[in-house]
Structures are given as structure tokens and as C-alpha cells.
Coordinates of C-alpha atoms and ligand atoms in Angstrom, one line a residue:
M278 CA 0.0 0.0 0.0
Q279 CA 1.0 3.6 -0.6
L280 CA 1.5 6.0 2.2
R281 CA 0.5 9.6 2.0
I282 CA 1.3 11.9 4.8
H283 CA -0.3 15.3 5.1
Y284 CA 1.5 18.0 6.8
T285 CA -0.8 20.7 8.1
L286 CA -0.5 23.5 10.6
A287 CA -3.8 22.4 12.2
L288 CA -1.9 19.6 13.9
I289 CA 0.7 21.7 15.5
P290 CA -1.0 22.7 18.7
A291 CA -1.9 19.1 19.5
I292 CA 1.6 17.9 18.8
F293 CA 3.2 20.3 21.2
A294 CA 0.7 20.6 23.9
A295 CA 2.5 18.0 26.0
C296 CA 6.0 19.5 25.8
T297 CA 7.8 21.4 28.5
F298 CA 11.0 23.2 27.9
N299 CA 13.7 24.9 29.9
S300 CA 13.2 28.6 30.3
N301 CA 16.1 30.8 29.4
K302 CA 17.4 33.8 31.2
Q303 CA 18.7 35.6 28.2
D304 CA 17.0 38.9 27.5
T305 CA 14.8 39.6 24.5
P306 CA 15.8 42.9 22.8
A307 CA 13.2 45.7 23.0
N308 CA 13.4 46.4 19.2
P309 CA 14.7 43.4 17.4
T310 CA 15.9 43.9 13.8
F311 CA 16.5 41.2 11.2
A312 CA 20.2 42.1 10.7
E313 CA 21.1 42.2 14.3
H314 CA 18.9 39.7 16.1
V315 CA 16.7 37.5 13.8
A316 CA 19.1 36.5 11.0
P317 CA 21.6 34.8 13.4
I318 CA 18.8 32.7 14.8
I319 CA 17.3 31.8 11.4
Y320 CA 20.6 31.2 9.6
K321 CA 21.8 28.9 12.3
N322 CA 18.6 26.9 13.0
C323 CA 16.5 27.1 9.9
T324 CA 18.7 27.8 6.8
P325 CA 20.5 24.4 6.9
C326 CA 17.3 22.9 5.6
H327 CA 15.5 26.0 4.2
R328 CA 17.7 26.8 1.3
D329 CA 18.4 25.9 -2.3
D330 CA 18.2 22.2 -3.1
N331 CA 17.4 21.0 0.4
I332 CA 14.5 19.2 2.0
A333 CA 12.4 22.1 3.2
P334 CA 9.7 23.4 0.8
F335 CA 10.9 27.0 0.7
K336 CA 14.1 29.1 1.3
L337 CA 14.9 31.2 4.4
T338 CA 18.2 32.7 3.2
N339 CA 17.7 36.4 3.3
Y340 CA 15.5 39.2 4.7
T341 CA 12.8 39.1 2.0
E342 CA 12.3 35.4 2.2
V343 CA 12.0 35.4 6.0
R344 CA 9.7 38.5 6.0
N345 CA 7.4 36.8 3.4
R346 CA 6.8 33.9 5.8
A347 CA 7.1 35.9 9.0
S348 CA 3.7 35.2 10.6
L349 CA 4.0 31.4 9.9
I350 CA 7.6 31.5 11.3
K351 CA 6.2 33.0 14.4
V352 CA 3.7 30.2 14.8
V353 CA 6.0 27.3 14.0
T354 CA 8.7 28.5 16.4
A355 CA 6.3 29.4 19.2
T356 CA 4.8 25.9 19.0
R357 CA 8.3 24.3 18.5
F358 CA 7.2 22.6 15.4
M359 CA 10.4 24.0 13.8
P360 CA 13.2 23.3 13.8
P361 CA 12.4 19.6 14.0
W362 CA 14.1 18.1 17.1
P363 CA 12.0 15.4 18.7
A364 CA 14.2 14.8 21.8
D365 CA 13.0 16.7 24.9
P366 CA 15.9 19.1 26.0
S367 CA 14.5 19.1 29.6
Y368 CA 15.4 15.4 29.8
S369 CA 18.8 15.1 28.2
H370 CA 21.2 16.9 25.9
F371 CA 22.9 15.9 22.7
I372 CA 25.4 17.2 20.1
G373 CA 23.9 19.2 17.4
E374 CA 20.7 19.9 19.4
K375 CA 18.3 22.0 17.4
V376 CA 16.3 23.7 20.0
L377 CA 15.5 27.4 20.2
T378 CA 15.7 29.1 23.6
D379 CA 12.6 30.9 24.9
A380 CA 14.5 34.2 24.4
E381 CA 15.1 33.4 20.7
I382 CA 11.4 32.5 20.2
A383 CA 10.3 35.7 22.0
T384 CA 12.8 37.7 19.8
I385 CA 11.2 36.3 16.6
G386 CA 7.7 36.9 17.9
L387 CA 8.4 40.5 18.9
W388 CA 10.2 41.2 15.5
V389 CA 7.0 40.0 13.7
D390 CA 4.7 42.0 15.9
Q391 CA 6.8 45.2 15.4
G392 CA 6.6 45.0 11.6
M393 CA 9.7 43.1 10.7
Q394 CA 12.4 45.8 10.9
P395 CA 15.2 45.0 8.5
G396 CA 18.0 46.8 10.4
D397 CA 21.3 47.3 8.6
T398 CA 21.1 44.3 6.2
A399 CA 24.0 45.6 4.1
K400 CA 26.3 44.6 6.9
L401 CA 24.8 41.1 7.2
Q402 CA 27.0 38.1 6.4
P403 CA 25.2 35.7 4.1
P404 CA 24.4 32.3 5.6
S405 CA 27.4 30.0 5.5
T406 CA 27.3 26.9 3.3
W407 CA 27.0 23.5 5.0
D408 CA 27.3 20.1 3.5
Q409 CA 30.9 20.6 2.4
P410 CA 32.5 17.2 2.4
F411 CA 33.5 16.4 6.0
T412 CA 37.3 16.7 5.7
N413 CA 39.3 18.7 3.3
R414 CA 41.0 15.4 2.4
K415 CA 40.0 13.8 -0.8
A416 CA 38.2 10.5 -0.1
D417 CA 40.3 7.4 -0.4
L418 CA 37.4 5.5 -1.9
V419 CA 34.0 6.5 -3.3
I420 CA 31.2 4.0 -3.2
A421 CA 28.4 5.2 -5.4
M422 CA 25.0 4.2 -6.6
D423 CA 25.7 3.1 -10.2
K424 CA 22.3 4.1 -11.5
R425 CA 19.7 6.7 -10.5
Y426 CA 16.7 5.9 -8.4
I427 CA 13.6 7.7 -9.7
I428 CA 11.3 9.1 -7.1
K429 CA 7.8 9.3 -8.6
G430 CA 6.0 12.7 -8.3
N431 CA 3.1 11.2 -6.4
N432 CA 3.6 12.9 -3.0
T433 CA 4.3 9.7 -1.2
D434 CA 7.2 8.7 1.0
N435 CA 9.5 6.0 -0.4
F436 CA 11.3 3.6 1.9
L437 CA 14.0 1.4 0.4
V438 CA 16.7 -1.0 1.2
M439 CA 19.9 -0.8 -0.9
K440 CA 23.1 -2.6 -1.4
L441 CA 26.1 -0.7 -2.7
P442 CA 29.0 -3.3 -3.1
Y443 CA 32.7 -2.6 -3.5
K444 CA 35.8 -4.6 -4.3
M445 CA 39.4 -3.7 -3.4
A446 CA 42.8 -5.4 -3.7
K447 CA 43.2 -6.0 0.0
D448 CA 41.7 -5.5 3.5
T449 CA 42.3 -2.1 5.2
F450 CA 41.0 0.1 8.0
V451 CA 38.6 3.0 7.9
R452 CA 38.3 6.1 10.0
F453 CA 35.1 7.6 8.7
I454 CA 32.3 6.9 6.2
E455 CA 30.4 9.9 5.0
Y456 CA 27.1 9.8 3.1
I457 CA 26.7 12.4 0.3
P458 CA 23.1 12.7 -0.9
G459 CA 22.7 13.0 -4.7
N460 CA 19.5 14.9 -4.3
R461 CA 19.2 16.9 -1.1
K462 CA 15.6 17.9 -1.9
V463 CA 14.3 14.4 -1.4
V464 CA 16.8 12.4 0.7
H465 CA 15.1 12.4 4.1
H466 CA 17.0 9.8 6.0
V467 CA 19.7 7.2 5.5
N468 CA 21.1 4.6 7.9
A469 CA 24.0 2.5 6.5
H470 CA 25.7 -0.7 7.7
L471 CA 29.0 -2.2 6.6
I472 CA 28.9 -5.7 5.2
S473 CA 32.2 -7.7 5.2
Y474 CA 32.6 -10.8 3.0
E475 CA 35.3 -13.3 4.0
P476 CA 37.7 -14.3 1.2
G477 CA 35.9 -16.6 -1.3
K478 CA 32.6 -16.3 0.3
K479 CA 31.0 -13.9 -2.1
I480 CA 31.8 -13.8 -5.8
N481 CA 28.4 -13.0 -7.2
G482 CA 26.6 -9.7 -6.9
L483 CA 29.5 -7.5 -6.0
D484 CA 29.3 -5.5 -9.2
K485 CA 26.2 -3.4 -9.1
T486 CA 23.8 -1.4 -6.9
V487 CA 20.6 -3.3 -5.9
W488 CA 17.5 -1.9 -4.2
A489 CA 14.1 -3.1 -3.1
N490 CA 11.1 -1.2 -1.9
Q491 CA 10.4 -2.1 1.7
Q492 CA 6.6 -2.0 1.1
D493 CA 6.8 -4.6 -1.7
T494 CA 9.1 -7.0 0.1
L495 CA 8.2 -9.7 2.5
A496 CA 9.8 -9.7 6.0
G497 CA 12.8 -12.1 6.1
E498 CA 13.1 -12.0 2.3
I499 CA 14.7 -8.6 1.9
H500 CA 18.3 -9.6 2.4
K501 CA 18.0 -12.3 -0.2
T502 CA 16.1 -10.0 -2.6
I503 CA 19.0 -7.6 -2.7
G504 CA 21.7 -10.3 -2.7
L505 CA 23.3 -9.4 0.6
L506 CA 24.0 -13.0 1.7
N507 CA 27.2 -15.0 1.0
D508 CA 27.0 -17.2 -2.1
D509 CA 26.2 -20.2 0.1
G510 CA 23.3 -18.5 1.7
T511 CA 24.9 -17.8 5.0
Y512 CA 25.0 -14.4 6.6
P513 CA 28.1 -12.2 6.3
L514 CA 29.4 -10.1 9.1
M515 CA 27.6 -6.8 9.5
T516 CA 29.0 -3.7 11.3
P517 CA 26.0 -1.7 12.2
S518 CA 25.3 2.0 11.8
V519 CA 28.5 3.1 10.1
S520 CA 26.9 6.2 8.5
N521 CA 23.7 8.2 9.1
Y522 CA 22.2 11.2 7.4
L523 CA 19.4 13.6 8.2
P524 CA 18.9 16.9 6.4
G525 CA 20.5 19.9 8.0
N526 CA 22.8 17.7 10.2
I527 CA 26.5 18.2 10.1
P528 CA 28.3 14.9 9.6
Y529 CA 29.6 13.6 12.9
M530 CA 32.8 11.7 13.7
Y531 CA 33.8 10.4 17.1
P532 CA 37.0 11.9 18.6
Q533 CA 40.4 10.4 17.7
G534 CA 40.8 6.9 19.1
I535 CA 37.1 6.1 19.2
G536 CA 35.3 4.3 16.4
G537 CA 36.6 3.2 13.0
Y538 CA 36.2 -0.1 11.2
R539 CA 38.0 -3.0 9.7
F540 CA 37.3 -2.9 6.0
K541 CA 37.4 -6.1 4.1
A542 CA 38.6 -6.2 0.5
N543 CA 35.1 -7.4 -0.6
G544 CA 32.1 -5.8 1.0
A545 CA 29.0 -3.6 0.7
L546 CA 27.3 -0.7 2.3
Y547 CA 23.8 -1.9 3.2
L548 CA 21.2 0.9 3.5
N549 CA 18.4 -0.7 5.5
D550 CA 16.6 2.6 5.7
M551 CA 16.7 4.8 2.7
H552 CA 13.9 7.2 3.1
Y553 CA 13.0 9.6 0.2
G554 CA 10.4 12.2 1.1
P555 CA 7.3 13.1 -0.9
T556 CA 7.6 15.1 -4.1
P557 CA 5.0 16.5 -6.5
I558 CA 7.2 15.9 -9.6
D559 CA 9.4 13.0 -10.7
V560 CA 13.0 13.5 -9.5
S561 CA 16.0 11.2 -9.3
D562 CA 18.8 10.5 -6.8
S563 CA 22.2 9.1 -7.2
S564 CA 24.0 9.2 -3.8
Y565 CA 27.4 8.1 -2.8
F566 CA 29.7 7.5 0.2
N567 CA 33.2 9.0 0.8
I568 CA 35.4 6.5 2.6
Y569 CA 38.4 7.8 4.6
F570 CA 41.0 5.1 5.3
S571 CA 43.1 4.8 8.5
P572 CA 46.7 3.4 8.6
K573 CA 45.9 1.5 11.8
A574 CA 43.3 -0.8 13.3
P575 CA 40.6 1.0 15.4
E576 CA 41.9 1.5 19.0
R577 CA 38.5 1.5 20.6
P578 CA 36.0 0.1 18.0
T579 CA 32.4 0.8 18.8
G580 CA 29.9 -1.9 19.6
E581 CA 26.1 -1.8 19.3
F582 CA 23.2 -3.6 20.9
I583 CA 19.5 -3.4 20.4
L584 CA 16.6 -3.5 22.8
G585 CA 13.2 -4.4 21.4
T586 CA 12.5 -5.6 17.9
L587 CA 15.4 -7.8 16.6
S588 CA 17.0 -7.4 19.9
T589 CA 20.6 -8.6 20.4
G590 CA 20.5 -10.4 23.7
K591 CA 17.8 -12.6 25.3
R592 CA 16.3 -10.2 27.8
A593 CA 15.5 -7.3 25.6
E594 CA 12.4 -8.4 23.8
V595 CA 9.3 -6.1 23.5
T596 CA 6.8 -6.8 26.2
P597 CA 4.0 -7.5 25.8
A598 CA 4.4 -8.7 22.1
L599 CA 4.2 -5.6 19.8
I600 CA 0.6 -5.9 18.7
V601 CA -1.5 -2.8 18.7
P602 CA -5.2 -3.5 18.3
P603 CA -7.3 -0.9 16.3
N604 CA -8.7 2.0 18.2
T605 CA -6.3 1.6 21.1
V606 CA -3.3 3.5 22.6
K607 CA -1.0 0.9 24.1
S608 CA 2.4 0.9 26.0
F609 CA 5.3 -1.4 25.5
K610 CA 8.7 -1.9 27.2
A611 CA 12.1 -3.5 26.5
E612 CA 14.8 -4.0 29.1
K613 CA 18.3 -5.2 29.2
I614 CA 20.8 -5.8 32.0
I615 CA 24.4 -4.7 31.2
D616 CA 27.0 -7.1 32.5
K617 CA 30.1 -4.9 32.1
N618 CA 31.0 -1.3 32.5
I619 CA 30.4 0.5 29.2
S620 CA 30.5 4.1 27.9
L621 CA 27.5 5.0 25.9
L622 CA 28.1 7.3 22.9
T623 CA 24.9 7.4 20.9
V624 CA 21.3 6.2 21.2
I625 CA 18.8 5.7 18.4
P626 CA 15.1 5.4 19.2
H627 CA 13.2 3.7 16.4
M628 CA 9.4 3.3 15.8
H629 CA 7.3 3.6 12.7
L630 CA 4.2 5.6 11.9
I631 CA 1.9 5.1 14.9
G632 CA 4.6 5.7 17.5
K633 CA 3.4 8.3 20.0
T634 CA 6.0 8.7 22.8
F635 CA 9.4 7.1 23.5
K636 CA 11.5 7.1 26.7
A637 CA 14.8 5.4 27.6
Y638 CA 16.7 5.5 30.9
V639 CA 19.1 3.5 33.0
L640 CA 18.6 2.2 36.5
T641 CA 22.0 1.5 38.1
P642 CA 22.7 -1.0 40.9
Q643 CA 23.6 2.0 43.1
G644 CA 20.0 3.1 42.7
D645 CA 20.7 6.1 40.4
T646 CA 18.6 6.9 37.3
I647 CA 20.4 8.1 34.2
N648 CA 18.2 9.8 31.6
L649 CA 19.0 8.7 28.0
V650 CA 16.3 10.2 25.7
R651 CA 12.7 11.2 25.9
I652 CA 10.5 12.0 22.9
N653 CA 7.1 13.5 23.8
K654 CA 5.7 13.4 20.3
W655 CA 7.2 10.8 18.1
D656 CA 7.6 11.8 14.4
F657 CA 8.7 9.0 12.1
R658 CA 10.1 11.6 9.7
W659 CA 12.9 12.7 12.1
Q660 CA 14.8 9.6 13.0
Y661 CA 17.8 11.2 14.6
F662 CA 20.9 9.5 16.0
Y663 CA 21.4 11.2 19.4
T664 CA 25.1 11.5 20.4
F665 CA 25.7 12.6 24.0
K666 CA 27.8 15.6 24.7
K667 CA 30.1 13.5 26.9
M668 CA 30.4 9.7 27.1
V669 CA 27.9 8.3 29.6
K670 CA 29.2 5.7 31.9
I671 CA 26.8 2.8 32.5
P672 CA 28.0 0.6 35.4
A673 CA 27.9 -3.2 35.2
G674 CA 24.6 -4.6 36.5
S675 CA 22.6 -1.6 35.2
R676 CA 19.2 -2.1 33.7
I677 CA 18.5 -0.2 30.5
V678 CA 14.8 0.5 30.1
A679 CA 13.0 1.6 26.9
E680 CA 9.3 2.5 27.0
G681 CA 7.1 3.2 24.0
V682 CA 3.5 4.2 23.5
Y683 CA 1.6 3.6 20.2
D684 CA -1.5 5.3 19.0
N685 CA -3.6 3.2 16.7
T686 CA -6.7 5.4 16.8
A687 CA -8.3 7.4 14.0
Q688 CA -7.2 10.6 15.8
N689 CA -3.6 9.8 14.9
P690 CA -3.0 11.7 11.6
N691 CA -0.1 9.3 10.8
N692 CA -2.2 6.2 11.0
P693 CA -1.7 4.5 7.7
Y694 CA -5.1 2.8 7.9
S695 CA -8.6 4.4 7.9
P696 CA -10.4 2.9 9.7
P697 CA -7.7 1.7 12.0
R698 CA -6.6 -2.0 11.7
E699 CA -4.4 -4.2 13.9
I700 CA -0.8 -3.1 13.4
R701 CA 2.0 -5.4 14.7
E702 CA 5.6 -6.3 14.5
R703 CA 6.2 -8.9 11.8
D704 CA 9.4 -10.8 11.9
G705 CA 11.4 -7.6 11.9
S706 CA 9.6 -6.3 8.9
M707 CA 10.7 -2.8 8.1
R708 CA 7.5 -1.9 6.3
T709 CA 6.2 1.3 7.7
T710 CA 2.8 -0.2 7.9
D711 CA 4.1 -2.8 10.3
E712 CA 5.6 -1.5 13.6
M713 CA 8.9 -1.8 15.3
F714 CA 10.1 -0.8 18.7
Q715 CA 13.8 -0.4 19.2
L716 CA 16.4 1.4 21.2
I717 CA 19.8 1.0 19.5
C718 CA 22.8 1.8 21.7
V719 CA 26.3 2.5 20.4
Y720 CA 29.1 2.1 23.0
V721 CA 32.7 1.4 23.8
N722 CA 34.0 -0.6 26.7
Y723 CA 34.5 1.7 29.7
K724 CA 37.9 3.1 30.6
P725 CA 38.4 5.2 33.7
G726 CA 38.0 8.8 32.9
D727 CA 35.6 8.2 29.9
E728 CA 32.9 10.2 31.6
N729 CA 35.0 13.3 31.2
I730 CA 35.7 12.9 27.5
P731 CA 33.7 15.4 25.5
L732 CA 32.3 13.9 22.2
E733 CA 31.8 17.4 20.7
Ligands
HEC1093 C1 16.0 19.6 9.6 C2 15.4 20.4 8.5 C3 14.7 21.7 8.9 C4 15.0 22.7 9.8 C5 16.3 22.8 10.6 C6 14.0 23.6 9.8 N1 13.0 23.2 8.9 FE1 11.2 24.2 8.6 N2 10.6 22.6 7.4 C7 11.3 21.5 7.1 C8 10.5 20.6 6.3 C9 11.0 19.3 5.7 C10 9.3 21.2 6.1 C11 8.1 20.7 5.4 C12 7.0 20.2 6.4 C13 7.5 19.0 7.2 O1 8.1 18.1 6.7 O2 7.2 19.1 8.4 C14 9.3 22.5 6.9 C15 8.3 23.4 7.0 C16 8.4 24.6 7.6 C17 7.3 25.6 7.6 C18 5.9 25.4 7.0 C19 5.0 24.7 8.0 C20 3.7 24.4 7.4 O3 3.0 23.6 8.0 O4 3.3 25.0 6.4 C21 7.8 26.7 8.2 C22 7.1 28.0 8.4 C23 9.1 26.4 8.6 N3 9.5 25.2 8.2 C24 10.0 27.3 9.3 C25 11.2 26.9 9.9 C26 11.9 27.7 10.8 C27 11.5 29.2 11.2 C28 13.0 27.0 11.1 C29 14.1 27.4 12.1 C30 13.6 28.0 13.4 C31 13.0 25.8 10.4 N4 11.8 25.7 9.7 C32 13.9 24.8 10.5 C33 12.6 21.3 7.4 C34 13.4 22.0 8.4

């Protein structure tokens, strides 16, 4: 079935009614002008998406463009509908947080109410350009889609899986893998994993890009469909979450000494979540990855575990089973005991369309609670990777708890079915009309002093 999601302002008050935010002691200027007060807020928080060839539907790159949308901007900032940042900043903080302070919101509001004074725009620096490749270094290897994917102009979201294989002369090490969207107007979200083939295990299917639409593919079949398995049908090694993209995000690399990968001569990048947003006209995309090698093996390679759907580890299943009857709002939980000291780097909450709220925290054996992430209004379109500002020490014996609430009523505007039908987890099916409940945690083994290491 096709998904069609409507974005309307009418929903905004309901979406944000439940949120609470830190107040901010900064002052609001009495007579804000665009040049002095408003432009710095907009250029930093809005322009990364609202500019030429990016995901947002219109530009906010100069005085005239901002003035033309001023009253709408006042509404979407006051309601915190924009900029999109689902994680609640009164619960925990992350790198690249996109949250306006109360003073910034008040400044925009006052500027609109006072007639949008331009100020001395001649002196204003134009917004900087983002999305420059991450390092100034030329990539050591480029792994590209070898054909264009056509996104039909039917205003529906497209969710794909893709395999981008590569072949090299010998094994090496990699410091960083950077995704470069071919078409920033439609690429909404990418999550890539690294597949490593042992020598001789995979001869076939290493020569071309293969994709499949998640909606059209049966659960459990998708890896076979795109030829991801070894030639004998066994599973190759997968290093999860090596690259992630969301519009407006600056690519992020862990500090020196943390992260990095072993890179087999034969392998592939596996995009298990390639989300193209809706478009009214046919467009195409041909994305690629820049790979930056490292002369040595990773010192502290990251590990990953999953709570919930497809959980890695016995005690982390969704309870009760993830079945959401029609016309109900229902809560679920997944828990995992950690048996060694770890340092948590990044958390990734994951649900599909009818997700409503998400919360994850840690209960330590010493009786402390460590907040991880709280999302008061789940929005499947903004699947962020949340990296903590400092490593978070989780002592051995701690219990990680993830709680999720799903809304399968007709009042949920993102409900894919009308009238509502039973929605459930299906064998790890990634179809958006099936559900998933996951907390993905990226960590390194703990070393004394980790909790003081900034990740920024
Ligand atoms: C991460 C990308 C991103 C950032 C950052 C962002 N926007 Fe948006 N904005 C979008 C997208 C995409 C849409 C289209 C609607 C949607 O997907 O929710 C949108 C829609 C809008 C709309 C139209 C809302 C409607 O319902 O008609 C306004 C107004 C807006 N943004 C203003 C802003 C302002 C002001 C900021 C900064 C304070 C901002 N945006 C930051 C991506 C972004």
C-alpha cells in the first residue's frame, strides 16, 4: 500500500501541547531587527534545511524570504514545530541539538509584531554553506549508486533498502564513512551498515547497486532479494550504523581513538533505511559515500546492541508482544541488563508511523537513574541519531529500560489505515505499515575517565 502523509499546521498545537521546555534567562531585545537579532537565529537553526536544493519546501536565506513567511515562522517557532528536534531538552542533551531558547522564540515573535524591521542588512553576512564534504581530504574510496533511483512525483514517502557493493585489492582500516546525498531535496534519512565478506565467500553480486522497496518485500526476504548474503546463503558479518544522514545535520565523527572499522577487500554498504520524502514531480537520486582510510586498526571500536525488535540479547524483547489493536493506545517496554561497564556514545530510538512517545533511561545497581532520551511526540520523519555531549558511563549490572507508546486510533493523523486496523511487529519487517520498537545503543567498553571525555 502507498503512504500519503499530510503536513498541516492544524496539527501543530496538539503535537506540542504536552511538551515542556527549559526557560532561558537571556534577554529579549526591545526592538529586534533582522540584521542584528533575527538573522543569526534563522541562519543557524533554519537555513541548513530551508535553502536551495534541500529538504524544506521554501528558502529562508535572506531578509525578503524570511519576511514573506514571518507570521508562519512566528507560529512554528512558538509551537516548537520548527526546527524539528524530537528529543526533549529538559530530559537530556545531545550534540547538534536543534532547540530554540525561549528568548530566541520571543525575539522572533516581537520582531514580527513590530513589523519586521530589517536593520542594517547591508552589513549582514550571508548564511554559510553547509554540506561541504566532511574533511578537506579527498576521499580514499568512493562507493556510489551506479544508477539513478527515480522518485515518482506522487507525493508519497519511499522507503527502500539498498546494497552498494565494492571490491578492493586488500583489506584495510577505515576512520570515517560519509554519506553524500545525490539529491538533497528528497533524501530524508539514511542509515548505512557495513557488510564484510570473508575471502571466497562472495563472488556474485559485487558489481552493481541493488535496491528493493520495503513496502513490496516480505519480511525475512529482503536480504535475499538484494543479494546481501554470502553465495552459500549464510550471513556475512555486519558492522551496524557506520553512517547516518538527516537533512541539516553536520556529519559527525567520534573523537580520535574512538570508532573506526576493519574494512574487508570485498564488502558492501547496506542501507536498511533509505527514506525519500514526498515530491509532486518526478525526480531522481544518485547518492554516494566517501570512505576515509586509516593506517591502523581501530583502538576502541564501537559496539552496538539493540533493545526491542530484533534485539541482540535474550532479555531485551518487546513486552508485551508488539501488537496494537485498532482504536487503542498501548504501551510497551524492553529491558536489558548490562553485564560490564560501558561508555554510551549514541542512542537511536526507532518506531514507525503510529509511535506516540518514547523514553529510555538506565537504573544503576547503586540506585541512580540516568536519563537517556525522551520523545514526547514521536515523528517517524525525524529519526535522529542522538550522540551525548560526553560519554555516559553505564556501570555493570545496570538495567536499560525503553518505554514506547503507540496510538492506533483514528485521531492519529499518521495512522496508515482508515479505519484503523491491527498493526504489529512482523518478523522484523521494516515496512512502515508494520511496527517496530527499538532502542539502538552505540558504546565502547568503559575506561576510567571516559565520563569526562567530550564527544563534541
Ligand atoms: C531539519 C530540517 C529543517 C530545519 C532545521 C527547519 N525546517 Fe522548517 N521545514 C522543514 C521541512 C521538511 C518542512 C516541510 C514540512 C515538514 O516536513 O514538516 C518544513 C516546513 C516549515 C514551515 C511550513 C510549515 C507548514 O506547516 O506549512 C515553516 C514556516 C518552517 N518550516 C519554518 C522553519 C523555521 C523558522 C526554522 C528554524 C527555526 C525551520 N523551519 C527549521 C525542514 C526544516
